Short mmCIF file of C-alpha atoms in Angstrom, two decimals:
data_model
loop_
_atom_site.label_atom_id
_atom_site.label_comp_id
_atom_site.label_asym_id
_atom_site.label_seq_id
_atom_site.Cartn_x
_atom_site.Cartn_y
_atom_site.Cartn_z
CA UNK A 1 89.62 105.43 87.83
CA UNK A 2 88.74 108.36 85.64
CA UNK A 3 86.40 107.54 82.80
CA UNK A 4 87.65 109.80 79.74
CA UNK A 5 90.78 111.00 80.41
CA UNK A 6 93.01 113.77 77.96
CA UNK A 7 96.30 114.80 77.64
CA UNK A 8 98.13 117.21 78.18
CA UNK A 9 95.68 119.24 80.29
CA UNK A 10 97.71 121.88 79.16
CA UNK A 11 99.42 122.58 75.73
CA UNK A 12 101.24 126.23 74.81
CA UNK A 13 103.15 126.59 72.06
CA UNK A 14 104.17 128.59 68.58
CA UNK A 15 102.26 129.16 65.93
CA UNK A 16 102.79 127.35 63.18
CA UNK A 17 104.07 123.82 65.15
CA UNK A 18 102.16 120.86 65.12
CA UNK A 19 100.42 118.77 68.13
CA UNK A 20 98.45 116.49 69.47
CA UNK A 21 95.81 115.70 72.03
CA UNK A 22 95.52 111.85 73.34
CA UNK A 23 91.84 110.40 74.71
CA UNK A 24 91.08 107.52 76.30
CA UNK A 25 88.20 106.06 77.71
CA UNK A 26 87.35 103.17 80.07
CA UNK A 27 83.60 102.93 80.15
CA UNK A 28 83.39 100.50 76.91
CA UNK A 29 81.82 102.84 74.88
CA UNK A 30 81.41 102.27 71.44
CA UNK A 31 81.37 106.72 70.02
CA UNK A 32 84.17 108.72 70.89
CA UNK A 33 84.08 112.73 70.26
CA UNK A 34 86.15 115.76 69.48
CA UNK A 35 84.64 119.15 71.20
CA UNK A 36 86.02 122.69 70.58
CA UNK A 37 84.91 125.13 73.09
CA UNK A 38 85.22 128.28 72.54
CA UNK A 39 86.22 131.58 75.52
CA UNK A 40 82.22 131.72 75.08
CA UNK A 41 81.87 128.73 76.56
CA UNK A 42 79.69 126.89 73.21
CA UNK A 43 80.78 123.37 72.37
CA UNK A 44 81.24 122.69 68.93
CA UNK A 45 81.61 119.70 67.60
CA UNK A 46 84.50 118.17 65.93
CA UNK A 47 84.33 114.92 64.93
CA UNK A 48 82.99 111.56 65.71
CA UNK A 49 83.86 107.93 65.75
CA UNK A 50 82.17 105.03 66.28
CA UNK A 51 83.71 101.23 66.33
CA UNK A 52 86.71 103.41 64.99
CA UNK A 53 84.75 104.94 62.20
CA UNK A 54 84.25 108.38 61.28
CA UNK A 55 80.70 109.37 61.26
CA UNK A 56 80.62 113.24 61.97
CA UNK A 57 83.32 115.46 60.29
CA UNK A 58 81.80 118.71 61.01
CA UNK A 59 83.34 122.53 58.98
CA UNK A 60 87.01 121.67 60.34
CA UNK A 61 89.82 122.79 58.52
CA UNK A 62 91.81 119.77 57.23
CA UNK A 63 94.78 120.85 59.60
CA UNK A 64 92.61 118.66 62.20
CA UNK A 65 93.14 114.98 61.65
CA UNK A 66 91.69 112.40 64.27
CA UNK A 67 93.15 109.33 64.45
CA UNK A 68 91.18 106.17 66.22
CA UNK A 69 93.81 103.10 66.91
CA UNK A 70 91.04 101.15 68.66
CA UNK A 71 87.36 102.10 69.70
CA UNK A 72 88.74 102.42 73.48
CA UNK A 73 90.81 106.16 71.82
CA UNK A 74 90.80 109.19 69.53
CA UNK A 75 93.56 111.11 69.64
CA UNK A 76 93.87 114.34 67.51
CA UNK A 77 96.70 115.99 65.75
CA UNK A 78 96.71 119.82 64.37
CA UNK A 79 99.26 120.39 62.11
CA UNK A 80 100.27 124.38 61.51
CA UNK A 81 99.16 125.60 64.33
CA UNK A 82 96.81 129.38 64.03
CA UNK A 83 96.38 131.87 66.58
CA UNK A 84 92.78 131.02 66.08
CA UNK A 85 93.12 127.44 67.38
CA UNK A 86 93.66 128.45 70.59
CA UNK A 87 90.68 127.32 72.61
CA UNK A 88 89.64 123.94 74.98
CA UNK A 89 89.02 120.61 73.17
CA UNK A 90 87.15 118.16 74.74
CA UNK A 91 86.93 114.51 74.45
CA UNK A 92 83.62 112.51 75.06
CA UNK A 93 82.12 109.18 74.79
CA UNK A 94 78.91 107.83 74.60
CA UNK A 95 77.54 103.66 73.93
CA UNK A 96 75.55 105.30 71.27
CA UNK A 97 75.78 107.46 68.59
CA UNK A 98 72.55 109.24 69.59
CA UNK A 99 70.28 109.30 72.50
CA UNK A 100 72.39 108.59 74.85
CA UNK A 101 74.13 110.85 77.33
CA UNK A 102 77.89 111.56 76.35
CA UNK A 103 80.82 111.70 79.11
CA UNK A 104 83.54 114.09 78.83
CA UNK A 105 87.11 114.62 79.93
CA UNK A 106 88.58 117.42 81.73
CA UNK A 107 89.70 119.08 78.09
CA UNK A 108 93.36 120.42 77.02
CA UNK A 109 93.75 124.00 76.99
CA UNK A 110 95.58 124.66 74.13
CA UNK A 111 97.44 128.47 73.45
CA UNK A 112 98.78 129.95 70.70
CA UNK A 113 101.66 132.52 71.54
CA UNK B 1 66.95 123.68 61.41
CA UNK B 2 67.73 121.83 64.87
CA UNK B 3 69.06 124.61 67.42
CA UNK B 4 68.86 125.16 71.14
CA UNK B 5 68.01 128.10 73.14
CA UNK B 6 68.84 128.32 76.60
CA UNK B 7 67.64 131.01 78.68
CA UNK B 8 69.06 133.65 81.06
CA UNK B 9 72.65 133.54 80.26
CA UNK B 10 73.26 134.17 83.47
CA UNK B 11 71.33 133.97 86.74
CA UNK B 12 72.32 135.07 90.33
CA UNK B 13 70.22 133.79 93.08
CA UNK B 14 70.64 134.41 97.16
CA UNK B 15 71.48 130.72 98.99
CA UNK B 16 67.89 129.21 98.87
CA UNK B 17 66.25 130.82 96.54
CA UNK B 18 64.94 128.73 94.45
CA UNK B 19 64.52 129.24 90.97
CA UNK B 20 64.40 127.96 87.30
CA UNK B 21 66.34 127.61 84.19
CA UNK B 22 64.46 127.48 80.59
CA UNK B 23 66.07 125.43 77.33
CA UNK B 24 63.73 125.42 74.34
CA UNK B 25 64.65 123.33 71.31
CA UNK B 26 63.68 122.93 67.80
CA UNK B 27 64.52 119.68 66.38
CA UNK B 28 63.33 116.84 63.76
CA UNK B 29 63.40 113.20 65.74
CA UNK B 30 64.08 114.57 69.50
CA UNK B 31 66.73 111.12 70.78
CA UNK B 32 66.82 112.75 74.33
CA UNK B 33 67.04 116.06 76.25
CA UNK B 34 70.22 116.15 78.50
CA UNK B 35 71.17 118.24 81.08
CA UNK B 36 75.33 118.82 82.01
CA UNK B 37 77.03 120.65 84.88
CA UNK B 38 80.19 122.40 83.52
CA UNK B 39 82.57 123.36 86.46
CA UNK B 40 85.77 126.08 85.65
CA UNK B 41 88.26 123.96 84.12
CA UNK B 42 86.19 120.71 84.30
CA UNK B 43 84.72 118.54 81.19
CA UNK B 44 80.76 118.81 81.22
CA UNK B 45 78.90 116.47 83.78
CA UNK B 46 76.25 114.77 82.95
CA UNK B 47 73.32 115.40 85.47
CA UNK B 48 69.82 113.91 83.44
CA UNK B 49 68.25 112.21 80.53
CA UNK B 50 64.50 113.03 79.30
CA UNK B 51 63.26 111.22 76.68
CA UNK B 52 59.61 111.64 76.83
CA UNK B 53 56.90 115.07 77.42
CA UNK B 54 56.11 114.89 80.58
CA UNK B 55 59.02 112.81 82.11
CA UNK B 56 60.55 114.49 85.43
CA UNK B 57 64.10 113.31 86.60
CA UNK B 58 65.01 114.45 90.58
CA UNK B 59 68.58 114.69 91.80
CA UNK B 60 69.28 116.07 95.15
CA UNK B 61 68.02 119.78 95.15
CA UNK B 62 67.88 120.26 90.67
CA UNK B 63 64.11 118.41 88.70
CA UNK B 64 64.57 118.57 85.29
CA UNK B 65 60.92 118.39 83.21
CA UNK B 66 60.03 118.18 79.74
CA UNK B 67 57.59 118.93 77.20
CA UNK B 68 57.31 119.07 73.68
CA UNK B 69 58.94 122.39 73.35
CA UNK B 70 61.32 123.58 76.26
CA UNK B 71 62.88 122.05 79.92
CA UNK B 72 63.24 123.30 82.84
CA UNK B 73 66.03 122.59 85.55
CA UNK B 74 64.64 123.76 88.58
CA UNK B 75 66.83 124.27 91.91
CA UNK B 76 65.55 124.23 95.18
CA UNK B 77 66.82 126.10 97.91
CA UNK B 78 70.62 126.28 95.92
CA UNK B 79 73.72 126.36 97.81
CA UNK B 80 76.76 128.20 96.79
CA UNK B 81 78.31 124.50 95.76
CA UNK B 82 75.36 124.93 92.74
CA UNK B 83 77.36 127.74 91.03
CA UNK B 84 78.09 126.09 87.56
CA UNK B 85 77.22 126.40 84.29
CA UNK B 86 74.46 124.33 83.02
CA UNK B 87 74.20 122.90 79.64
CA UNK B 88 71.36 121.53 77.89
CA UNK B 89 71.81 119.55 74.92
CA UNK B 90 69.39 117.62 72.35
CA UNK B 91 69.93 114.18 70.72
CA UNK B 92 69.02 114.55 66.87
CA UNK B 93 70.38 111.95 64.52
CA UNK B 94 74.37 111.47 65.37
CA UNK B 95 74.82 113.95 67.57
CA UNK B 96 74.47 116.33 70.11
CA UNK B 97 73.17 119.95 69.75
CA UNK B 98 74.16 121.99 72.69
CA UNK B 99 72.40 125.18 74.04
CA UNK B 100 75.49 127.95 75.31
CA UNK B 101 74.54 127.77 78.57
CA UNK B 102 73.04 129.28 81.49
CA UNK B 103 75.68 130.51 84.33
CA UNK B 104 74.50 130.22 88.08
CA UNK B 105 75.75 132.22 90.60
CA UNK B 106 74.19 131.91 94.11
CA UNK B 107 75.80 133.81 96.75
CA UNK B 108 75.83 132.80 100.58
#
């Protein structure tokens, strides 16, 4: 059973559309997250939930919305899609908001043509 | 400011030579040190947790160690299946703050 699982793994489309990413995890963790990871390989991150609330909402322009149905997913939607969105997001839980370790999907590489 | 520094960027290494990589941090209220294995095309995977100078954490051939200031992952004797990126990452407050990485190579 995998723990934090994304999709699409993949996502490639036109500038300009609008998409989104689905998580869901299965360890009962109470923090979900939103990574961006640049082709330099730093993660950045997005946003954070916890119990379905927002607690992080790092510098992302408001073309990033995350939406949390229940504490068990955070999905993400990007509406207007830039060249400069291309990148991998990752999606990560943890049962804390801090100090404890955070488990990750397998991200969605997204490209902008 | 909180920020993490890991050091080299980049490290090749012959199959068992063993060897270390560095992560220094700067933060206010340190809520654990954490060390991740990134694969190619793989989500981060978490390897340790150090909450405390002086604590030492062992898996297989990688220790992890911690003191006020830095960690070190240490490999023993690596194998080619060690090639990975390794992340380190401090707890402060909400979040993480990642380090960019240090990429092992080790070549049979």
């Amino acid at each position: 059973d995998t723990a934090v699982s994304q999709t699409p793994k993949y996502l490639v489309t036109q500038m300009g559309n609008d998409k989104s990413i689905k998580c869901e995890q299965n360890l009962g963790h109470d923090t979900m997250y939103w990574y961006k990871q640049d082709s330099k390989k730093f993660l950045k991150i997005m946003f954070s939930y916890n119990n379905k609330e927002l607690i992080i909402n790092e510098t992302v322009p408001n073309r990033f919305s995350p939406k949390s149905p229940d504490k068990a997913h955070l999905n993400l939607h990007i509406n207007s899609l830039e060249l400069g969105d291309s990148a991998v997001y990752f999606c990560a839980s943890s049962s804390d908001s801090a100090g404890q370790p955070q488990h990750f999907g397998d991200g969605t590489r997204l490209s902008i043509l | 400011e909180d920020q993490v520094t890991q050091s080299p960027e980049a490290l090749r290494l012959q199959e068992g030579e063993s060897s270390s990589l560095n992560c220094s941090y700067t933060v206010s209220g340190l809520r654990g040190l954490f060390w991740y294995r990134q694969d190619p095309g793989k989500g981060p995977e978490f390897l340790f947790t150090l909450y405390s100078a002086g604590e030492e954490k062992e898996k297989e051939r990688l220790k992890a160690t911690l003191t006020k200031k830095e960690s070190f992952l240490h490999i023993t004797a690596p194998k080619p299946e060690d090639s990975a990126t390794y992340l380190c990452a401090v707890g402060s407050n909400y979040q993480l703050i990642w380090g960019a990485g240090t990429k092992l190579i080790i070549k049979p």
